[in-house]
Amino acid sequence: MADLVLGGLTKRFGTVAAVDGIDLKVEHGLLCCLLGPSGCGKTTTLRLVAGFIEPDGGTIAVGGKLLSDARASLPPERRAMSMIFQSYALWPHMTLFDNVAYGLVLRGLGREAIRAKVEEFLKAIRMEALAERYPGELSGGQQQRVALARALIVEPEILLLDEPLSNLDANLREEMRFELRRLHDRYRYTTLYVTHDQAEAMSTADLIVVMNHGRIEQAGPPETIYNRPASAFVARFIGGTNILKARRLDAQHVAVGDLALRCASVPATGDLVVSIRMHQIALAANRAEGTANTAAVTIRRRVFLGASNDYLVELADGSQLRVTTTPETDLAVGARAWVGLPERHCLALAE
Amino acid sequence: MSGIARAKWLLAAPVGAMVFGFFMVPYLNIVVMSLRQPSTTQAYGPGFTTDNFVKAATDPLYVVTLLDTLRLAAMITLITLALAYPVAFHLARTESRWRGVLYGLVLSPLLVGVVIRTFGWIILLANNGLINQAMRQLDLPRLQLMYNEFGVVLALVHIFLPFMVLPLMGAIQGIDPRLEEAARSLGADKRRVFLRVLLPLSMPGIQSGCILVFVLACGAYVTPLLLGAGRVHTTTTVVVHQLELFLWPFGAALALVLSLVGLMVVWLYARLSGRVLRGQS
């Protein structure tokens, strides 16, 4: 069982801590996404795990076996991990067959065994007809599928992916997400996957780790990250939300301007914000039943998006909210209306 | 002819005239000279003959010298390649702020003219040069560092290093470091990564660097003359010697034979290494 455990992992470049004491456990067979803006330390973390750079502190263990600590670090070729790169990194002077076969050649397998296994994997990515082609003759999507086969064929204990879909166009990216997930469900390798694209993380990961400034902001399944963000940063990064500055009133209430909001729970100390998802706000011409968490607004902008309407509304104190509604909601710009902010969707978070 | 096409020809004309006047004409003159009789009063006498080529291609003295020249050039090329590769790799990959300085150091052999540079080597390598003076101070035996092939090879390798480093560096800069990392992560150690990934992908640079250095080494004159000091004979020194003997036509024939054989070696090498390169585009 190859679980991956990082303990206090730290890497400094000069005086900057690119990775600042990361603790993480990825259970065997799970696909874990490291998600965050550029410069958050996610790629450095991945390269530390791969062994391409040596940590300044902390430990990396796979299946209970220590690969790296403060004193010694195994070189990448002895870590039984395979890495997949944004640039595909197929060897341009080798055919697809030779690219996929190389890992097995290194492991000293016989000719026939290699041929059989490479053909099986080329079939799994539906590219058996192109075995004798060179990478330069393939599209980006095809190259990335070959890179996947090349990485999977050696049966790594850990699979590492560094923004594998970022070089592909939007349609192909979506298709490859499902392909990645399909291959993961089939082979079940413990996987560490770096991306800055939240949709990619949501659709592929079992576990999402949101990183910022070299630290983990929050780790959890996609539903938790989306519905229960632990910080304003996470709420903002997993897009589609309104963030309003707030003041604590009591354990259940905050004040946004002069509007009192009832929230699920309120942190005891610190600067607060309230996060409310755009599509979880109710917008109507008249005030809804019950008076809790409602406010009068003025419609400032309306964009019809086909499947939905996107409104920008202004509260009495001038702060603005974005609201996504059904296409039937029809309110004119400049009109007065009411928003309803459901208590369970008003998340008071430490800023 | 359109205006643009005419302008292109006009722009190319000065270079064309230069090449024709200062390269083609003298070269053709050498070809004509090589087929003439020698003369002590002018560049060559009247009448045509093939004797010069027969002598250059059959007389063991000149054949052996030619083979020695090719052997030396090949040796210099290989040594230069072996020394230049690590330097080129480091320069191509370093992110050091000293990169510019290192680059300048690599080019520095080109900053001094060939005669002065060769005298520099003589000061170091001569029988009573700096190295042997130091050896004497330490009561160690004298080393024969020049008047032999060692000195010639050493000095020529020094001069030709930049011509090898630059094309190699260009080729290595074109190799994505991820290609090496991909191989490492699949289980290849550094030696295997070098042999299976770096070396084949550096071939375009190796090819052009080797051709450059080989051709330059075949044509080197001042360094073999001064550091060999009459004890190392290359075809170039022999050619110039013919001029002193008023055998200009024979010297011309020898020079042409060297050019032709050198070209053939380069052509063969390019074909062989081209086979390795195929499928890499």
PDB file of N, CA and C in Angstrom, chain B residues 142-203:
ATOM      1  N   ARG B 142      63.074  17.125 -16.531  1.00  0.00           N
ATOM      2  CA  ARG B 142      62.523  18.045 -17.516  1.00  0.00           C
ATOM      3  C   ARG B 142      61.467  17.319 -18.351  1.00  0.00           C
ATOM      4  N   LEU B 143      60.372  18.041 -18.680  1.00  0.00           N
ATOM      5  CA  LEU B 143      59.313  17.457 -19.503  1.00  0.00           C
ATOM      6  C   LEU B 143      59.433  17.974 -20.915  1.00  0.00           C
ATOM      7  N   GLN B 144      59.262  17.078 -21.896  1.00  0.00           N
ATOM      8  CA  GLN B 144      59.261  17.502 -23.288  1.00  0.00           C
ATOM      9  C   GLN B 144      57.832  17.916 -23.662  1.00  0.00           C
ATOM     10  N   LEU B 145      57.537  19.228 -23.581  1.00  0.00           N
ATOM     11  CA  LEU B 145      56.165  19.702 -23.741  1.00  0.00           C
ATOM     12  C   LEU B 145      55.911  20.296 -25.113  1.00  0.00           C
ATOM     13  N   MET B 146      56.998  20.675 -25.814  1.00  0.00           N
ATOM     14  CA  MET B 146      56.796  21.160 -27.180  1.00  0.00           C
ATOM     15  C   MET B 146      57.840  20.557 -28.091  1.00  0.00           C
ATOM     16  N   TYR B 147      57.876  21.022 -29.350  1.00  0.00           N
ATOM     17  CA  TYR B 147      58.637  20.363 -30.413  1.00  0.00           C
ATOM     18  C   TYR B 147      58.120  18.949 -30.613  1.00  0.00           C
ATOM     19  N   ASN B 148      56.864  18.706 -30.246  1.00  0.00           N
ATOM     20  CA  ASN B 148      56.257  17.393 -30.475  1.00  0.00           C
ATOM     21  C   ASN B 148      54.735  17.571 -30.659  1.00  0.00           C
ATOM     22  N   GLU B 149      54.064  16.460 -30.923  1.00  0.00           N
ATOM     23  CA  GLU B 149      52.617  16.537 -31.173  1.00  0.00           C
ATOM     24  C   GLU B 149      51.857  17.017 -29.942  1.00  0.00           C
ATOM     25  N   PHE B 150      52.366  16.672 -28.764  1.00  0.00           N
ATOM     26  CA  PHE B 150      51.670  17.068 -27.541  1.00  0.00           C
ATOM     27  C   PHE B 150      51.428  18.572 -27.509  1.00  0.00           C
ATOM     28  N   GLY B 151      52.492  19.334 -27.739  1.00  0.00           N
ATOM     29  CA  GLY B 151      52.376  20.795 -27.690  1.00  0.00           C
ATOM     30  C   GLY B 151      51.414  21.327 -28.737  1.00  0.00           C
ATOM     31  N   VAL B 152      51.523  20.760 -29.948  1.00  0.00           N
ATOM     32  CA  VAL B 152      50.665  21.218 -31.040  1.00  0.00           C
ATOM     33  C   VAL B 152      49.187  20.942 -30.706  1.00  0.00           C
ATOM     34  N   VAL B 153      48.922  19.718 -30.244  1.00  0.00           N
ATOM     35  CA  VAL B 153      47.541  19.342 -29.923  1.00  0.00           C
ATOM     36  C   VAL B 153      47.009  20.210 -28.786  1.00  0.00           C
ATOM     37  N   LEU B 154      47.828  20.389 -27.768  1.00  0.00           N
ATOM     38  CA  LEU B 154      47.405  21.185 -26.610  1.00  0.00           C
ATOM     39  C   LEU B 154      46.998  22.599 -27.039  1.00  0.00           C
ATOM     40  N   ALA B 155      47.863  23.247 -27.825  1.00  0.00           N
ATOM     41  CA  ALA B 155      47.591  24.632 -28.213  1.00  0.00           C
ATOM     42  C   ALA B 155      46.393  24.724 -29.139  1.00  0.00           C
ATOM     43  N   LEU B 156      46.259  23.762 -30.054  1.00  0.00           N
ATOM     44  CA  LEU B 156      45.136  23.826 -30.988  1.00  0.00           C
ATOM     45  C   LEU B 156      43.808  23.540 -30.281  1.00  0.00           C
ATOM     46  N   VAL B 157      43.813  22.609 -29.346  1.00  0.00           N
ATOM     47  CA  VAL B 157      42.596  22.342 -28.574  1.00  0.00           C
ATOM     48  C   VAL B 157      42.157  23.623 -27.865  1.00  0.00           C
ATOM     49  N   HIS B 158      43.134  24.317 -27.306  1.00  0.00           N
ATOM     50  CA  HIS B 158      42.839  25.567 -26.601  1.00  0.00           C
ATOM     51  C   HIS B 158      42.153  26.575 -27.525  1.00  0.00           C
ATOM     52  N   ILE B 159      42.724  26.737 -28.725  1.00  0.00           N
ATOM     53  CA  ILE B 159      42.169  27.725 -29.659  1.00  0.00           C
ATOM     54  C   ILE B 159      40.780  27.324 -30.146  1.00  0.00           C
ATOM     55  N   PHE B 160      40.582  26.031 -30.374  1.00  0.00           N
ATOM     56  CA  PHE B 160      39.359  25.600 -31.038  1.00  0.00           C
ATOM     57  C   PHE B 160      38.196  25.366 -30.075  1.00  0.00           C
ATOM     58  N   LEU B 161      38.460  25.396 -28.762  1.00  0.00           N
ATOM     59  CA  LEU B 161      37.375  25.140 -27.792  1.00  0.00           C
ATOM     60  C   LEU B 161      36.126  25.988 -28.054  1.00  0.00           C
ATOM     61  N   PRO B 162      36.263  27.320 -28.273  1.00  0.00           N
ATOM     62  CA  PRO B 162      35.039  28.108 -28.491  1.00  0.00           C
ATOM     63  C   PRO B 162      34.227  27.625 -29.692  1.00  0.00           C
ATOM     64  N   PHE B 163      34.931  27.145 -30.736  1.00  0.00           N
ATOM     65  CA  PHE B 163      34.211  26.700 -31.932  1.00  0.00           C
ATOM     66  C   PHE B 163      33.414  25.429 -31.653  1.00  0.00           C
ATOM     67  N   MET B 164      33.792  24.704 -30.616  1.00  0.00           N
ATOM     68  CA  MET B 164      33.030  23.518 -30.228  1.00  0.00           C
ATOM     69  C   MET B 164      31.968  23.891 -29.203  1.00  0.00           C
ATOM     70  N   VAL B 165      32.336  24.755 -28.258  1.00  0.00           N
ATOM     71  CA  VAL B 165      31.401  25.077 -27.168  1.00  0.00           C
ATOM     72  C   VAL B 165      30.148  25.766 -27.710  1.00  0.00           C
ATOM     73  N   LEU B 166      30.326  26.707 -28.637  1.00  0.00           N
ATOM     74  CA  LEU B 166      29.175  27.507 -29.067  1.00  0.00           C
ATOM     75  C   LEU B 166      28.088  26.670 -29.753  1.00  0.00           C
ATOM     76  N   PRO B 167      28.407  25.860 -30.777  1.00  0.00           N
ATOM     77  CA  PRO B 167      27.329  25.048 -31.361  1.00  0.00           C
ATOM     78  C   PRO B 167      26.741  24.043 -30.371  1.00  0.00           C
ATOM     79  N   LEU B 168      27.582  23.481 -29.500  1.00  0.00           N
ATOM     80  CA  LEU B 168      27.070  22.536 -28.499  1.00  0.00           C
ATOM     81  C   LEU B 168      26.081  23.235 -27.574  1.00  0.00           C
ATOM     82  N   MET B 169      26.475  24.444 -27.163  1.00  0.00           N
ATOM     83  CA  MET B 169      25.618  25.201 -26.244  1.00  0.00           C
ATOM     84  C   MET B 169      24.261  25.474 -26.887  1.00  0.00           C
ATOM     85  N   GLY B 170      24.304  25.861 -28.164  1.00  0.00           N
ATOM     86  CA  GLY B 170      23.049  26.110 -28.877  1.00  0.00           C
ATOM     87  C   GLY B 170      22.164  24.879 -28.877  1.00  0.00           C
ATOM     88  N   ALA B 171      22.765  23.725 -29.145  1.00  0.00           N
ATOM     89  CA  ALA B 171      21.979  22.495 -29.206  1.00  0.00           C
ATOM     90  C   ALA B 171      21.416  22.142 -27.832  1.00  0.00           C
ATOM     91  N   ILE B 172      22.258  22.289 -26.786  1.00  0.00           N
ATOM     92  CA  ILE B 172      21.820  21.885 -25.447  1.00  0.00           C
ATOM     93  C   ILE B 172      20.740  22.820 -24.928  1.00  0.00           C
ATOM     94  N   GLN B 173      20.857  24.115 -25.287  1.00  0.00           N
ATOM     95  CA  GLN B 173      19.815  25.053 -24.856  1.00  0.00           C
ATOM     96  C   GLN B 173      18.457  24.685 -25.445  1.00  0.00           C
ATOM     97  N   GLY B 174      18.487  24.019 -26.598  1.00  0.00           N
ATOM     98  CA  GLY B 174      17.230  23.621 -27.234  1.00  0.00           C
ATOM     99  C   GLY B 174      16.615  22.377 -26.625  1.00  0.00           C
ATOM    100  N   ILE B 175      17.312  21.744 -25.665  1.00  0.00           N
ATOM    101  CA  ILE B 175      16.771  20.518 -25.055  1.00  0.00           C
ATOM    102  C   ILE B 175      16.025  20.890 -23.781  1.00  0.00           C
ATOM    103  N   ASP B 176      14.741  20.602 -23.728  1.00  0.00           N
ATOM    104  CA  ASP B 176      13.920  20.881 -22.546  1.00  0.00           C
ATOM    105  C   ASP B 176      14.444  20.045 -21.367  1.00  0.00           C
ATOM    106  N   PRO B 177      14.821  20.693 -20.237  1.00  0.00           N
ATOM    107  CA  PRO B 177      15.303  19.930 -19.085  1.00  0.00           C
ATOM    108  C   PRO B 177      14.284  18.891 -18.610  1.00  0.00           C
ATOM    109  N   ARG B 178      13.008  19.116 -18.911  1.00  0.00           N
ATOM    110  CA  ARG B 178      11.967  18.147 -18.529  1.00  0.00           C
ATOM    111  C   ARG B 178      12.192  16.789 -19.192  1.00  0.00           C
ATOM    112  N   LEU B 179      12.856  16.813 -20.379  1.00  0.00           N
ATOM    113  CA  LEU B 179      13.121  15.545 -21.063  1.00  0.00           C
ATOM    114  C   LEU B 179      14.048  14.684 -20.214  1.00  0.00           C
ATOM    115  N   GLU B 180      15.009  15.341 -19.545  1.00  0.00           N
ATOM    116  CA  GLU B 180      15.901  14.601 -18.653  1.00  0.00           C
ATOM    117  C   GLU B 180      15.151  14.152 -17.410  1.00  0.00           C
ATOM    118  N   GLU B 181      14.322  15.056 -16.863  1.00  0.00           N
ATOM    119  CA  GLU B 181      13.595  14.706 -15.643  1.00  0.00           C
ATOM    120  C   GLU B 181      12.635  13.548 -15.885  1.00  0.00           C
ATOM    121  N   ALA B 182      12.004  13.553 -17.081  1.00  0.00           N
ATOM    122  CA  ALA B 182      11.091  12.454 -17.394  1.00  0.00           C
ATOM    123  C   ALA B 182      11.839  11.130 -17.347  1.00  0.00           C
ATOM    124  N   ALA B 183      13.060  11.112 -17.900  1.00  0.00           N
ATOM    125  CA  ALA B 183      13.844   9.878 -17.898  1.00  0.00           C
ATOM    126  C   ALA B 183      14.273   9.512 -16.476  1.00  0.00           C
ATOM    127  N   ARG B 184      14.685  10.516 -15.691  1.00  0.00           N
ATOM    128  CA  ARG B 184      15.077  10.235 -14.297  1.00  0.00           C
ATOM    129  C   ARG B 184      13.908   9.602 -13.558  1.00  0.00           C
ATOM    130  N   SER B 185      12.717  10.197 -13.698  1.00  0.00           N
ATOM    131  CA  SER B 185      11.588   9.708 -12.900  1.00  0.00           C
ATOM    132  C   SER B 185      11.189   8.301 -13.328  1.00  0.00           C
ATOM    133  N   LEU B 186      11.509   7.908 -14.567  1.00  0.00           N
ATOM    134  CA  LEU B 186      11.183   6.544 -14.992  1.00  0.00           C
ATOM    135  C   LEU B 186      12.260   5.552 -14.581  1.00  0.00           C
ATOM    136  N   GLY B 187      13.334   6.054 -13.925  1.00  0.00           N
ATOM    137  CA  GLY B 187      14.316   5.128 -13.373  1.00  0.00           C
ATOM    138  C   GLY B 187      15.684   5.167 -14.020  1.00  0.00           C
ATOM    139  N   ALA B 188      15.940   6.169 -14.881  1.00  0.00           N
ATOM    140  CA  ALA B 188      17.255   6.241 -15.516  1.00  0.00           C
ATOM    141  C   ALA B 188      18.209   7.043 -14.637  1.00  0.00           C
ATOM    142  N   ASP B 189      19.413   6.489 -14.380  1.00  0.00           N
ATOM    143  CA  ASP B 189      20.391   7.276 -13.621  1.00  0.00           C
ATOM    144  C   ASP B 189      21.028   8.301 -14.553  1.00  0.00           C
ATOM    145  N   LYS B 190      21.909   9.141 -13.985  1.00  0.00           N
ATOM    146  CA  LYS B 190      22.436  10.263 -14.765  1.00  0.00           C
ATOM    147  C   LYS B 190      23.175   9.796 -16.021  1.00  0.00           C
ATOM    148  N   ARG B 191      23.916   8.669 -15.887  1.00  0.00           N
ATOM    149  CA  ARG B 191      24.695   8.175 -17.024  1.00  0.00           C
ATOM    150  C   ARG B 191      23.754   7.777 -18.164  1.00  0.00           C
ATOM    151  N   ARG B 192      22.674   7.077 -17.806  1.00  0.00           N
ATOM    152  CA  ARG B 192      21.730   6.645 -18.842  1.00  0.00           C
ATOM    153  C   ARG B 192      21.021   7.830 -19.469  1.00  0.00           C
ATOM    154  N   VAL B 193      20.666   8.831 -18.648  1.00  0.00           N
ATOM    155  CA  VAL B 193      20.013  10.021 -19.180  1.00  0.00           C
ATOM    156  C   VAL B 193      20.929  10.681 -20.208  1.00  0.00           C
ATOM    157  N   PHE B 194      22.226  10.724 -19.886  1.00  0.00           N
ATOM    158  CA  PHE B 194      23.176  11.334 -20.807  1.00  0.00           C
ATOM    159  C   PHE B 194      23.227  10.559 -22.125  1.00  0.00           C
ATOM    160  N   LEU B 195      23.363   9.230 -22.021  1.00  0.00           N
ATOM    161  CA  LEU B 195      23.551   8.432 -23.230  1.00  0.00           C
ATOM    162  C   LEU B 195      22.291   8.357 -24.085  1.00  0.00           C
ATOM    163  N   ARG B 196      21.131   8.269 -23.433  1.00  0.00           N
ATOM    164  CA  ARG B 196      19.912   7.986 -24.193  1.00  0.00           C
ATOM    165  C   ARG B 196      19.132   9.252 -24.567  1.00  0.00           C
ATOM    166  N   VAL B 197      19.301  10.325 -23.769  1.00  0.00           N
ATOM    167  CA  VAL B 197      18.506  11.529 -24.022  1.00  0.00           C
ATOM    168  C   VAL B 197      19.402  12.699 -24.463  1.00  0.00           C
ATOM    169  N   LEU B 198      20.354  13.065 -23.608  1.00  0.00           N
ATOM    170  CA  LEU B 198      21.152  14.257 -23.901  1.00  0.00           C
ATOM    171  C   LEU B 198      22.001  14.108 -25.155  1.00  0.00           C
ATOM    172  N   LEU B 199      22.747  12.999 -25.225  1.00  0.00           N
ATOM    173  CA  LEU B 199      23.690  12.846 -26.330  1.00  0.00           C
ATOM    174  C   LEU B 199      22.979  12.824 -27.682  1.00  0.00           C
ATOM    175  N   PRO B 200      21.953  11.978 -27.860  1.00  0.00           N
ATOM    176  CA  PRO B 200      21.293  11.998 -29.175  1.00  0.00           C
ATOM    177  C   PRO B 200      20.693  13.354 -29.513  1.00  0.00           C
ATOM    178  N   LEU B 201      20.149  14.044 -28.518  1.00  0.00           N
ATOM    179  CA  LEU B 201      19.522  15.331 -28.813  1.00  0.00           C
ATOM    180  C   LEU B 201      20.561  16.436 -29.014  1.00  0.00           C
ATOM    181  N   SER B 202      21.812  16.201 -28.568  1.00  0.00           N
ATOM    182  CA  SER B 202      22.874  17.192 -28.795  1.00  0.00           C
ATOM    183  C   SER B 202      23.534  16.988 -30.151  1.00  0.00           C
ATOM    184  N   MET B 203      23.163  15.913 -30.879  1.00  0.00           N
ATOM    185  CA  MET B 203      23.877  15.556 -32.104  1.00  0.00           C
ATOM    186  C   MET B 203      24.005  16.695 -33.111  1.00  0.00           C
TER     187      MET B 203
END
